[in-house]
mmCIF file of C-alpha atoms in Angstrom:
data_model
loop_
_atom_site.group_PDB
_atom_site.id
_atom_site.type_symbol
_atom_site.label_atom_id
_atom_site.label_comp_id
_atom_site.label_asym_id
_atom_site.label_seq_id
_atom_site.Cartn_x
_atom_site.Cartn_y
_atom_site.Cartn_z
ATOM 1 C CA MET A 1 -11.656 -35.659 5.593
ATOM 2 C CA THR A 2 -12.705 -37.661 8.609
ATOM 3 C CA VAL A 3 -15.223 -39.941 8.946
ATOM 4 C CA SER A 4 -18.431 -38.262 10.366
ATOM 5 C CA ASP A 5 -17.654 -34.890 8.342
ATOM 6 C CA GLY A 6 -16.379 -35.985 4.930
ATOM 7 C CA SER A 7 -17.516 -39.600 3.529
ATOM 8 C CA ALA A 8 -20.998 -39.450 4.355
ATOM 9 C CA GLN A 9 -21.333 -35.464 2.404
ATOM 10 C CA TYR A 10 -19.006 -36.484 -0.499
ATOM 11 C CA ASP A 11 -19.931 -40.072 -1.215
ATOM 12 C CA ARG A 12 -23.556 -38.434 -2.061
ATOM 13 C CA PHE A 13 -23.077 -36.150 -4.775
ATOM 14 C CA ALA A 14 -19.293 -36.545 -6.095
ATOM 15 C CA ALA A 15 -20.191 -36.602 -9.478
ATOM 16 C CA ASP A 16 -22.261 -33.458 -9.451
ATOM 17 C CA TYR A 17 -19.274 -31.722 -7.259
ATOM 18 C CA GLN A 18 -16.704 -32.694 -9.858
ATOM 19 C CA ARG A 19 -18.555 -30.682 -12.798
ATOM 20 C CA THR A 20 -18.186 -27.199 -10.363
ATOM 21 C CA LYS A 21 -14.632 -27.947 -10.512
ATOM 22 C CA ASP A 22 -15.045 -25.815 -14.108
ATOM 23 C CA ALA A 23 -16.710 -22.730 -12.902
ATOM 24 C CA PRO A 24 -15.124 -19.952 -13.867
ATOM 25 C CA LEU A 25 -14.341 -19.106 -10.052
ATOM 26 C CA ARG A 26 -12.499 -22.321 -9.919
ATOM 27 C CA ARG A 27 -10.239 -21.818 -12.595
ATOM 28 C CA HIS A 28 -9.592 -18.112 -12.050
ATOM 29 C CA VAL A 29 -9.290 -17.529 -8.627
ATOM 30 C CA GLU A 30 -9.053 -20.848 -6.853
ATOM 31 C CA ALA A 31 -6.362 -22.739 -8.952
ATOM 32 C CA TYR A 32 -4.505 -19.474 -10.094
ATOM 33 C CA SER A 33 -3.884 -19.134 -6.377
ATOM 34 C CA PHE A 34 -3.585 -22.627 -5.290
ATOM 35 C CA MET A 35 -1.058 -23.474 -8.160
ATOM 36 C CA GLN A 36 1.093 -20.139 -7.567
ATOM 37 C CA SER A 37 1.580 -20.791 -3.328
ATOM 38 C CA LEU A 38 2.607 -24.686 -4.257
ATOM 39 C CA GLY A 39 5.467 -22.947 -6.808
ATOM 40 C CA ASP A 40 7.584 -24.929 -8.229
ATOM 41 C CA VAL A 41 6.854 -29.096 -7.920
ATOM 42 C CA ARG A 42 9.127 -30.217 -9.864
ATOM 43 C CA GLU A 43 11.241 -33.197 -8.751
ATOM 44 C CA LEU A 44 9.019 -33.407 -5.650
ATOM 45 C CA ARG A 45 7.091 -36.091 -4.123
ATOM 46 C CA VAL A 46 3.342 -34.409 -3.503
ATOM 47 C CA LEU A 47 0.807 -35.155 -1.321
ATOM 48 C CA ASP A 48 -2.420 -33.983 -2.280
ATOM 49 C CA LEU A 49 -5.119 -34.509 1.010
ATOM 50 C CA ALA A 50 -8.680 -34.287 0.361
ATOM 51 C CA CYS A 51 -7.920 -34.692 -3.104
ATOM 52 C CA GLY A 52 -11.572 -35.337 -3.888
ATOM 53 C CA ASP A 53 -11.946 -36.776 -7.948
ATOM 54 C CA GLY A 54 -8.255 -35.670 -8.086
ATOM 55 C CA TYR A 55 -8.402 -32.321 -9.756
ATOM 56 C CA TYR A 56 -5.061 -30.973 -8.114
ATOM 57 C CA SER A 57 -3.367 -33.949 -7.969
ATOM 58 C CA ARG A 58 -3.263 -34.313 -12.566
ATOM 59 C CA LEU A 59 -2.864 -30.245 -12.260
ATOM 60 C CA ILE A 60 0.472 -30.561 -9.407
ATOM 61 C CA ARG A 61 1.528 -34.024 -11.759
ATOM 62 C CA GLN A 62 1.591 -32.612 -15.238
ATOM 63 C CA ALA A 63 3.806 -29.123 -13.495
ATOM 64 C CA GLY A 64 6.191 -31.733 -12.863
ATOM 65 C CA ALA A 65 5.926 -33.034 -9.634
ATOM 66 C CA ALA A 66 7.806 -36.306 -9.672
ATOM 67 C CA HIS A 67 5.352 -38.422 -7.520
ATOM 68 C CA VAL A 68 2.005 -37.871 -6.772
ATOM 69 C CA THR A 69 -0.064 -39.290 -4.097
ATOM 70 C CA GLY A 70 -3.745 -39.153 -3.568
ATOM 71 C CA ILE A 71 -5.603 -39.064 -0.537
ATOM 72 C CA ASP A 72 -9.707 -38.656 0.472
ATOM 73 C CA ILE A 73 -11.944 -40.357 2.285
ATOM 74 C CA SER A 74 -14.776 -40.249 0.300
ATOM 75 C CA THR A 75 -14.738 -43.801 -2.018
ATOM 76 C CA GLN A 76 -17.021 -42.234 -4.786
ATOM 77 C CA MET A 77 -14.624 -39.207 -5.024
ATOM 78 C CA ILE A 78 -11.678 -41.913 -5.198
ATOM 79 C CA ALA A 79 -13.166 -43.686 -7.606
ATOM 80 C CA LEU A 80 -13.338 -41.168 -9.765
ATOM 81 C CA ALA A 81 -10.153 -40.062 -9.423
ATOM 82 C CA GLU A 82 -9.054 -43.406 -10.211
ATOM 83 C CA ALA A 83 -11.681 -43.464 -13.588
ATOM 84 C CA GLN A 84 -9.747 -39.926 -14.760
ATOM 85 C CA GLU A 85 -6.326 -42.521 -14.108
ATOM 86 C CA GLN A 86 -7.658 -44.999 -15.884
ATOM 87 C CA SER A 87 -8.363 -43.148 -18.756
ATOM 88 C CA ALA A 88 -5.322 -40.729 -19.094
ATOM 89 C CA PRO A 89 -2.570 -42.254 -17.169
ATOM 90 C CA LEU A 90 -0.145 -39.750 -15.660
ATOM 91 C CA GLY A 91 0.928 -42.241 -12.759
ATOM 92 C CA ILE A 92 -0.760 -40.699 -10.208
ATOM 93 C CA GLU A 93 -1.584 -42.833 -7.279
ATOM 94 C CA TYR A 94 -4.493 -43.105 -5.088
ATOM 95 C CA ARG A 95 -6.240 -44.215 -1.665
ATOM 96 C CA CYS A 96 -9.079 -43.694 0.454
ATOM 97 C CA ALA A 97 -7.663 -43.164 4.052
ATOM 98 C CA ASP A 98 -8.536 -40.694 6.929
ATOM 99 C CA VAL A 99 -6.340 -37.978 7.102
ATOM 100 C CA THR A 100 -6.858 -38.162 10.678
ATOM 101 C CA ASP A 101 -4.860 -40.933 11.064
ATOM 102 C CA LEU A 102 -2.900 -41.917 8.228
ATOM 103 C CA ALA A 103 -0.379 -43.911 9.282
ATOM 104 C CA ALA A 104 -3.428 -46.670 10.534
ATOM 105 C CA ASP A 105 -5.382 -45.930 7.341
ATOM 106 C CA THR A 106 -2.042 -46.613 5.708
ATOM 107 C CA ALA A 107 -0.310 -48.886 6.992
ATOM 108 C CA GLY A 108 3.161 -46.978 8.006
ATOM 109 C CA GLU A 109 3.564 -46.813 3.849
ATOM 110 C CA LEU A 110 2.836 -42.653 3.538
ATOM 111 C CA GLN A 111 6.937 -41.157 4.850
ATOM 112 C CA SER A 112 8.961 -38.063 3.607
ATOM 113 C CA PHE A 113 6.877 -36.597 1.186
ATOM 114 C CA ASP A 114 8.911 -33.072 0.083
ATOM 115 C CA LEU A 115 4.930 -31.355 0.123
ATOM 116 C CA ALA A 116 1.569 -31.291 1.282
ATOM 117 C CA SER A 117 -1.599 -30.109 -0.315
ATOM 118 C CA ALA A 118 -4.866 -29.743 1.135
ATOM 119 C CA ALA A 119 -7.576 -27.805 -0.606
ATOM 120 C CA TYR A 120 -10.350 -28.019 1.651
ATOM 121 C CA LEU A 121 -9.389 -30.065 4.202
ATOM 122 C CA LEU A 122 -8.935 -29.013 7.462
ATOM 123 C CA HIS A 123 -11.980 -27.078 8.383
ATOM 124 C CA TYR A 124 -13.910 -30.332 7.863
ATOM 125 C CA ALA A 125 -12.342 -30.837 11.388
ATOM 126 C CA THR A 126 -15.931 -31.825 13.900
ATOM 127 C CA ASP A 127 -14.032 -30.316 16.684
ATOM 128 C CA GLU A 128 -10.967 -28.971 18.035
ATOM 129 C CA SER A 129 -9.284 -32.209 19.017
ATOM 130 C CA ALA A 130 -9.268 -33.927 15.698
ATOM 131 C CA LEU A 131 -8.228 -30.796 13.642
ATOM 132 C CA ARG A 132 -4.894 -31.398 15.578
ATOM 133 C CA CYS A 133 -5.498 -35.248 14.677
ATOM 134 C CA MET A 134 -5.207 -33.999 11.212
ATOM 135 C CA CYS A 135 -2.317 -31.751 11.499
ATOM 136 C CA ALA A 136 -0.282 -33.989 13.552
ATOM 137 C CA SER A 137 -0.753 -36.911 10.964
ATOM 138 C CA ILE A 138 0.293 -33.868 8.203
ATOM 139 C CA ALA A 139 3.368 -33.352 9.706
ATOM 140 C CA ASN A 140 4.385 -37.090 10.040
ATOM 141 C CA CYS A 141 3.963 -37.218 6.631
ATOM 142 C CA LEU A 142 7.022 -33.995 6.024
ATOM 143 C CA PRO A 143 10.647 -33.748 6.409
ATOM 144 C CA SER A 144 11.518 -31.390 7.876
ATOM 145 C CA GLY A 145 11.380 -27.962 5.946
ATOM 146 C CA GLY A 146 8.019 -29.797 4.222
ATOM 147 C CA ARG A 147 5.916 -27.353 3.492
ATOM 148 C CA LEU A 148 2.443 -28.009 3.908
ATOM 149 C CA VAL A 149 -0.396 -25.345 1.160
ATOM 150 C CA ALA A 150 -4.031 -25.118 1.863
ATOM 151 C CA ILE A 151 -7.457 -23.623 0.979
ATOM 152 C CA ASN A 152 -8.797 -22.974 4.275
ATOM 153 C CA GLU A 153 -12.009 -21.085 5.351
ATOM 154 C CA ASN A 154 -11.386 -17.522 6.222
ATOM 155 C CA PRO A 155 -11.659 -16.799 9.958
ATOM 156 C CA MET A 156 -11.148 -13.203 9.017
ATOM 157 C CA GLN A 157 -14.466 -13.447 7.881
ATOM 158 C CA PRO A 158 -17.244 -11.598 8.949
ATOM 159 C CA ALA A 159 -20.115 -13.453 9.677
ATOM 160 C CA ALA A 160 -22.949 -11.722 6.860
ATOM 161 C CA ALA A 161 -26.343 -12.897 6.956
ATOM 162 C CA ASP A 162 -26.272 -13.237 2.949
ATOM 163 C CA PRO A 163 -22.527 -12.783 1.515
ATOM 164 C CA GLY A 164 -23.426 -12.489 -1.257
ATOM 165 C CA TYR A 165 -21.563 -15.394 -4.040
ATOM 166 C CA THR A 166 -25.090 -16.293 -5.369
ATOM 167 C CA GLN A 167 -23.616 -15.093 -9.088
ATOM 168 C CA TYR A 168 -20.221 -17.668 -8.425
ATOM 169 C CA GLY A 169 -22.815 -20.433 -8.706
ATOM 170 C CA PHE A 170 -22.837 -21.193 -4.529
ATOM 171 C CA ASN A 171 -23.226 -19.048 -1.434
ATOM 172 C CA LYS A 172 -23.146 -20.281 2.299
ATOM 173 C CA GLN A 173 -24.496 -19.226 5.803
ATOM 174 C CA PHE A 174 -23.202 -19.270 9.067
ATOM 175 C CA ALA A 175 -24.757 -20.522 12.280
ATOM 176 C CA GLU A 176 -25.203 -18.646 14.594
ATOM 177 C CA PRO A 177 -23.430 -17.516 17.332
ATOM 178 C CA ARG A 178 -20.213 -18.388 15.696
ATOM 179 C CA SER A 179 -18.093 -20.185 18.018
ATOM 180 C CA GLU A 180 -14.740 -22.931 17.278
ATOM 181 C CA GLY A 181 -16.356 -25.812 15.581
ATOM 182 C CA SER A 182 -19.995 -24.228 14.986
ATOM 183 C CA THR A 183 -21.627 -25.600 11.635
ATOM 184 C CA ILE A 184 -21.376 -23.504 8.491
ATOM 185 C CA GLU A 185 -23.895 -24.610 5.219
ATOM 186 C CA TYR A 186 -23.170 -24.334 1.563
ATOM 187 C CA MET A 187 -25.524 -25.033 -0.881
ATOM 188 C CA MET A 188 -23.491 -24.690 -4.675
ATOM 189 C CA VAL A 189 -25.619 -24.855 -8.397
ATOM 190 C CA SER A 190 -23.925 -27.326 -10.438
ATOM 191 C CA GLY A 191 -25.936 -28.069 -13.872
ATOM 192 C CA ARG A 192 -29.674 -28.421 -12.373
ATOM 193 C CA GLU A 193 -28.915 -29.688 -8.755
ATOM 194 C CA MET A 194 -28.401 -27.840 -5.256
ATOM 195 C CA ILE A 195 -25.683 -29.615 -2.883
ATOM 196 C CA ARG A 196 -25.254 -28.692 0.582
ATOM 197 C CA PHE A 197 -22.843 -29.824 2.948
ATOM 198 C CA ASP A 198 -21.595 -28.612 5.934
ATOM 199 C CA VAL A 199 -17.641 -27.736 7.557
ATOM 200 C CA ARG A 200 -16.722 -26.395 10.211
ATOM 201 C CA TYR A 201 -15.694 -22.689 11.527
ATOM 202 C CA TYR A 202 -12.045 -22.239 13.881
ATOM 203 C CA SER A 203 -10.706 -19.182 14.744
ATOM 204 C CA ALA A 204 -7.419 -17.977 13.364
ATOM 205 C CA ALA A 205 -6.174 -18.619 16.747
ATOM 206 C CA THR A 206 -7.088 -22.146 17.047
ATOM 207 C CA TYR A 207 -5.927 -23.661 13.069
ATOM 208 C CA GLU A 208 -2.069 -21.505 14.787
ATOM 209 C CA ALA A 209 -2.069 -23.841 17.426
ATOM 210 C CA ALA A 210 -2.844 -27.377 16.500
ATOM 211 C CA LEU A 211 0.190 -26.796 13.396
ATOM 212 C CA ARG A 212 2.239 -25.012 16.102
ATOM 213 C CA ASP A 213 2.117 -28.060 18.044
ATOM 214 C CA ALA A 214 1.661 -30.217 15.602
ATOM 215 C CA GLY A 215 5.520 -29.175 14.830
ATOM 216 C CA PHE A 216 4.728 -26.294 12.330
ATOM 217 C CA THR A 217 6.083 -23.361 12.270
ATOM 218 C CA ASP A 218 6.576 -20.172 9.429
ATOM 219 C CA ILE A 219 2.064 -20.467 10.165
ATOM 220 C CA THR A 220 1.188 -17.876 7.372
ATOM 221 C CA TRP A 221 -2.559 -16.086 5.594
ATOM 222 C CA GLN A 222 -2.886 -15.216 2.154
ATOM 223 C CA PRO A 223 -5.679 -13.780 0.401
ATOM 224 C CA LEU A 224 -6.808 -15.881 -2.549
ATOM 225 C CA ARG A 225 -5.484 -13.787 -6.108
ATOM 226 C CA LEU A 226 -7.854 -13.307 -9.799
ATOM 227 C CA SER A 227 -5.802 -14.891 -13.052
ATOM 228 C CA PRO A 228 -5.192 -12.223 -15.473
ATOM 229 C CA ASP A 229 -7.248 -14.983 -17.446
ATOM 230 C CA GLY A 230 -10.135 -14.398 -15.110
ATOM 231 C CA ILE A 231 -10.060 -10.779 -15.977
ATOM 232 C CA THR A 232 -10.280 -10.937 -20.017
ATOM 233 C CA GLU A 233 -13.113 -13.850 -19.700
ATOM 234 C CA CYS A 234 -15.303 -12.006 -17.197
ATOM 235 C CA GLY A 235 -14.039 -8.466 -16.932
ATOM 236 C CA ALA A 236 -12.597 -7.030 -13.867
ATOM 237 C CA GLU A 237 -15.845 -5.976 -12.390
ATOM 238 C CA TYR A 238 -17.872 -9.494 -11.716
ATOM 239 C CA TRP A 239 -15.154 -10.522 -9.394
ATOM 240 C CA GLN A 240 -15.116 -7.871 -7.013
ATOM 241 C CA ALA A 241 -18.138 -9.163 -4.499
ATOM 242 C CA TYR A 242 -15.361 -12.161 -3.940
ATOM 243 C CA LEU A 243 -12.635 -10.714 -3.672
ATOM 244 C CA ASN A 244 -13.781 -8.215 -1.659
ATOM 245 C CA ASN A 245 -15.138 -10.854 0.876
ATOM 246 C CA PRO A 246 -13.097 -13.612 0.239
ATOM 247 C CA PRO A 247 -15.190 -17.308 2.091
ATOM 248 C CA VAL A 248 -11.670 -19.167 1.641
ATOM 249 C CA VAL A 249 -7.494 -18.151 2.025
ATOM 250 C CA LEU A 250 -4.672 -19.911 1.989
ATOM 251 C CA LEU A 251 -3.008 -20.972 4.810
ATOM 252 C CA GLU A 252 1.078 -21.813 4.419
ATOM 253 C CA ALA A 253 3.195 -23.822 7.162
ATOM 254 C CA ARG A 254 6.523 -25.295 7.407
ATOM 255 C CA ARG A 255 7.479 -28.523 9.186
ATOM 256 C CA ALA A 256 9.631 -27.416 12.546
#
């Protein structure tokens, strides 16, 4: 995340946001899809970008990754991640840094990861220049053939007045008129608290151009998938509104 769109927002409600990870949607659609797309991580060095409280960092390490480094701009999120590491050590390294300039923030120590994971990162870029900086910074941490797997705002989603996600504990609203870099506001319920934060809209073409200019190829967009356990727990009908109009998608690319 960039400083202006990431740190201040998540520092305010880090603990409340952490609790949303227990929601069925997170477990049965988001986490299931993300881990499936990451694939076999055994013996890989993984850079988990926008790691937040370390939720995916831990899942990736538990799946057999040789080493995991989590990066986030929010000091409060990193504090939560480090507290988890202290209570149940997995050997994960966490750093507070700005993804737009990893080399400067980490004294050039981040190099040669096999895989970069990025759940909810690129759509925080404040403008197209920041988006390109993010992509270039990620590419610099990967070797030829290294992969980037991201969960990202769905640039193909129609800008409906009410997308209808309230039953899943959140909703979103597009700024009108929608344009490159325009705001998307999220409203998310955590216990009795309402969390509000903003991300940015970019077209698929803008994302792909930024990735290509950074040296990525094989860029693909994939829909999120529902786990069989999700149908067992909530029933197939419960998920239809989300799956028929997915707010986020999977984005994959490979370092040329």
